[in-house]
mmCIF file of C-alpha atoms in Angstrom:
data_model
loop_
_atom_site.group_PDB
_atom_site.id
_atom_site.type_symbol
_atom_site.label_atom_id
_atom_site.label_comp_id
_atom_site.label_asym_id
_atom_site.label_seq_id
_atom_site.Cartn_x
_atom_site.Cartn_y
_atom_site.Cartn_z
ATOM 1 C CA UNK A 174 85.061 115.472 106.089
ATOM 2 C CA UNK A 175 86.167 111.956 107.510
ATOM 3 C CA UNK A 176 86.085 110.692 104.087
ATOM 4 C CA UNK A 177 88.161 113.338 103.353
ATOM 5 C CA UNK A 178 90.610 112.914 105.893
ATOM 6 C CA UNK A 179 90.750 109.129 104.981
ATOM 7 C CA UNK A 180 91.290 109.851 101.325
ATOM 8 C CA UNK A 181 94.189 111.880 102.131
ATOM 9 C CA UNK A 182 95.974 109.232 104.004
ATOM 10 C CA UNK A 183 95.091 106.406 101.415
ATOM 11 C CA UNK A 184 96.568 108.823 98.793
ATOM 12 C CA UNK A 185 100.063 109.491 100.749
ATOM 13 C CA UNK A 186 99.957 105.348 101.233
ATOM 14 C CA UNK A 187 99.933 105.193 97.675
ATOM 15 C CA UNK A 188 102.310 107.796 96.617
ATOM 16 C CA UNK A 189 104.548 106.674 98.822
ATOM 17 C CA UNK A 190 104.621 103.147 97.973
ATOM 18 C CA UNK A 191 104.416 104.414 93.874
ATOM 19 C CA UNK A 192 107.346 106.278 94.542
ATOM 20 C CA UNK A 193 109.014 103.150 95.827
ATOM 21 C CA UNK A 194 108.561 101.650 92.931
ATOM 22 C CA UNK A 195 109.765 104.283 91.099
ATOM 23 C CA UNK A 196 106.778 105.365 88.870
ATOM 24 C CA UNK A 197 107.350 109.118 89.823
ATOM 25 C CA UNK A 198 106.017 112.009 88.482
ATOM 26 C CA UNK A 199 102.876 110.025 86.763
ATOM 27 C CA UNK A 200 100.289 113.518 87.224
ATOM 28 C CA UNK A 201 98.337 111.218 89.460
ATOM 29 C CA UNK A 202 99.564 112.496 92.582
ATOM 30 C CA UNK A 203 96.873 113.882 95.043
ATOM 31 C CA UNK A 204 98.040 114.162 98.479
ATOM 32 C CA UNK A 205 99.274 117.372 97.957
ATOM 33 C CA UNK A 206 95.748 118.841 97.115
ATOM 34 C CA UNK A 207 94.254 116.602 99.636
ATOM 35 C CA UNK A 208 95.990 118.908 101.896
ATOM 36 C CA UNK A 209 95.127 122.103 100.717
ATOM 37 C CA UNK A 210 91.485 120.893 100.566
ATOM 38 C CA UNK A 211 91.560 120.542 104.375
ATOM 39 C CA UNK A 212 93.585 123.318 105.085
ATOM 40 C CA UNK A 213 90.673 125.446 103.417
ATOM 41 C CA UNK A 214 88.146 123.570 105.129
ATOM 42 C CA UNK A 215 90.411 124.275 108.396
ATOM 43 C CA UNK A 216 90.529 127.946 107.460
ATOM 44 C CA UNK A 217 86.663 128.202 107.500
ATOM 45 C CA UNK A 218 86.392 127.075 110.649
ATOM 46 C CA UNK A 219 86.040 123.569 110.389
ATOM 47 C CA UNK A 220 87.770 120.826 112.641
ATOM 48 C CA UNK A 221 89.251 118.018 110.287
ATOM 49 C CA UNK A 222 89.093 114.889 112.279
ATOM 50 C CA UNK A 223 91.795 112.070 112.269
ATOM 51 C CA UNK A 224 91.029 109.077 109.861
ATOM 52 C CA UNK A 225 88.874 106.410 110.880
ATOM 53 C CA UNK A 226 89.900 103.005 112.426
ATOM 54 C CA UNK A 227 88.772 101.793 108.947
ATOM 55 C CA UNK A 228 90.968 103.982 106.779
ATOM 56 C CA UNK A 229 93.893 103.114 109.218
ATOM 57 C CA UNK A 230 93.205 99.873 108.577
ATOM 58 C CA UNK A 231 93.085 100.189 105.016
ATOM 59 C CA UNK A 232 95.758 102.324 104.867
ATOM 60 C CA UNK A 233 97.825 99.330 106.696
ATOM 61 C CA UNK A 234 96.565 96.818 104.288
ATOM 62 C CA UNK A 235 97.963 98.874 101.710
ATOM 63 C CA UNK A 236 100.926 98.830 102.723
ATOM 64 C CA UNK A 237 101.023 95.496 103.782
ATOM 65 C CA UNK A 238 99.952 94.925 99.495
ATOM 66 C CA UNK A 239 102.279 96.716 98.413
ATOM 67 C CA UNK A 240 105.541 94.745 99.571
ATOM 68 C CA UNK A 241 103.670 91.663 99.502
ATOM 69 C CA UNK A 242 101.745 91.646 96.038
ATOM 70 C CA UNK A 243 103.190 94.863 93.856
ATOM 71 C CA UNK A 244 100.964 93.692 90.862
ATOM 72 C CA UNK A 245 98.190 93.722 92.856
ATOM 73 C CA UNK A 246 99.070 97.225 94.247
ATOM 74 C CA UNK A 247 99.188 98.991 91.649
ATOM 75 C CA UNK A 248 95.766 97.752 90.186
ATOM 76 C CA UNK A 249 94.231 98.680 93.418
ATOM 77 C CA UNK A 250 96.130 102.030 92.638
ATOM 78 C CA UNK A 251 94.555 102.252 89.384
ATOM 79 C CA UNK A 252 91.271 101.459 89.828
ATOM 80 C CA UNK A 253 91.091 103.874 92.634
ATOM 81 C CA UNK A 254 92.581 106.765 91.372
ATOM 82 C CA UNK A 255 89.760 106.373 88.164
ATOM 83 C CA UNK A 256 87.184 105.898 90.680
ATOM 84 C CA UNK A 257 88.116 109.292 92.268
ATOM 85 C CA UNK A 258 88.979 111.056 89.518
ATOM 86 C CA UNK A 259 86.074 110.323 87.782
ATOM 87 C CA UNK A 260 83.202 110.192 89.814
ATOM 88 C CA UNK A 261 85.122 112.445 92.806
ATOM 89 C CA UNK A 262 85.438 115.172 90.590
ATOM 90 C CA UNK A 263 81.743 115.389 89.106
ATOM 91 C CA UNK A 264 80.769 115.380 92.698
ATOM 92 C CA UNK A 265 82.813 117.894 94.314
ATOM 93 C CA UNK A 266 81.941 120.050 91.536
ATOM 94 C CA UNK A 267 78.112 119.342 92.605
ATOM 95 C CA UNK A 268 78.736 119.617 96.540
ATOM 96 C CA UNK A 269 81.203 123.283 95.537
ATOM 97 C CA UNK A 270 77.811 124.455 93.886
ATOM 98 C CA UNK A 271 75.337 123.502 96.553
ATOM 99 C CA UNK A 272 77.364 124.689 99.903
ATOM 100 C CA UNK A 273 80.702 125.736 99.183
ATOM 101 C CA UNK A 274 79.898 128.905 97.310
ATOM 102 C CA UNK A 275 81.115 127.491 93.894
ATOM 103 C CA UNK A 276 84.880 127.213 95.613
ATOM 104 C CA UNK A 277 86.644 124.642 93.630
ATOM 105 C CA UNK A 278 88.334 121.783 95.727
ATOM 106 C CA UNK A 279 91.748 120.909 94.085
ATOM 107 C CA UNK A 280 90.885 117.034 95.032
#
């Protein structure tokens, strides 16, 4: 769930600093479902811890990218957001099967 947690602030870093550079509305927004991932894993009784020291960090690097090297950014950007879509979603459709009763995370 950490992971999770993490992955939703690195996402809102990104958006944010996408929609700075005005590249809005690209469909590869994901804070939003980040967010009503936890809020289901809240519902079900689960406590969603803050980020890690490391995502902070990285989430702070990110930022600090972004003003400082926009090229750079947005490769970072892109290469994660493949990563997660990619592999993320063939996974949480394994982990919704094993112990989420089939329930579909919108991540």
């Amino acid at each position: 769930m950490a992971d999770h947690t993490a992955s939703r602030s690195l996402q809102e870093i990104f958006e944010k600093r996408i929609e700075e550079m005005t590249i809005l509305n690209t469909g590869l927004e994901r804070s939003e479902f980040l967010a009503k991932d936890l809020e289901w894993f809240r519902q079900q009784g689960h406590a969603i811890p803050e980020p890690s020291t490391h995502g902070v960090s990285y989430a702070h690097y990110l930022e600090e990218l972004s003003e400082k090297d926009p090229q750079e950014f947005i490769c970072h950007f892109y290469n994660t957001y493949f990563a997660h879509s990619a592999g993320g979603r063939m996974k949480g459709r394994k982990v919704a099967e094993k112990i989420l009763d089939k329930k579909e995370l919108e991540f």
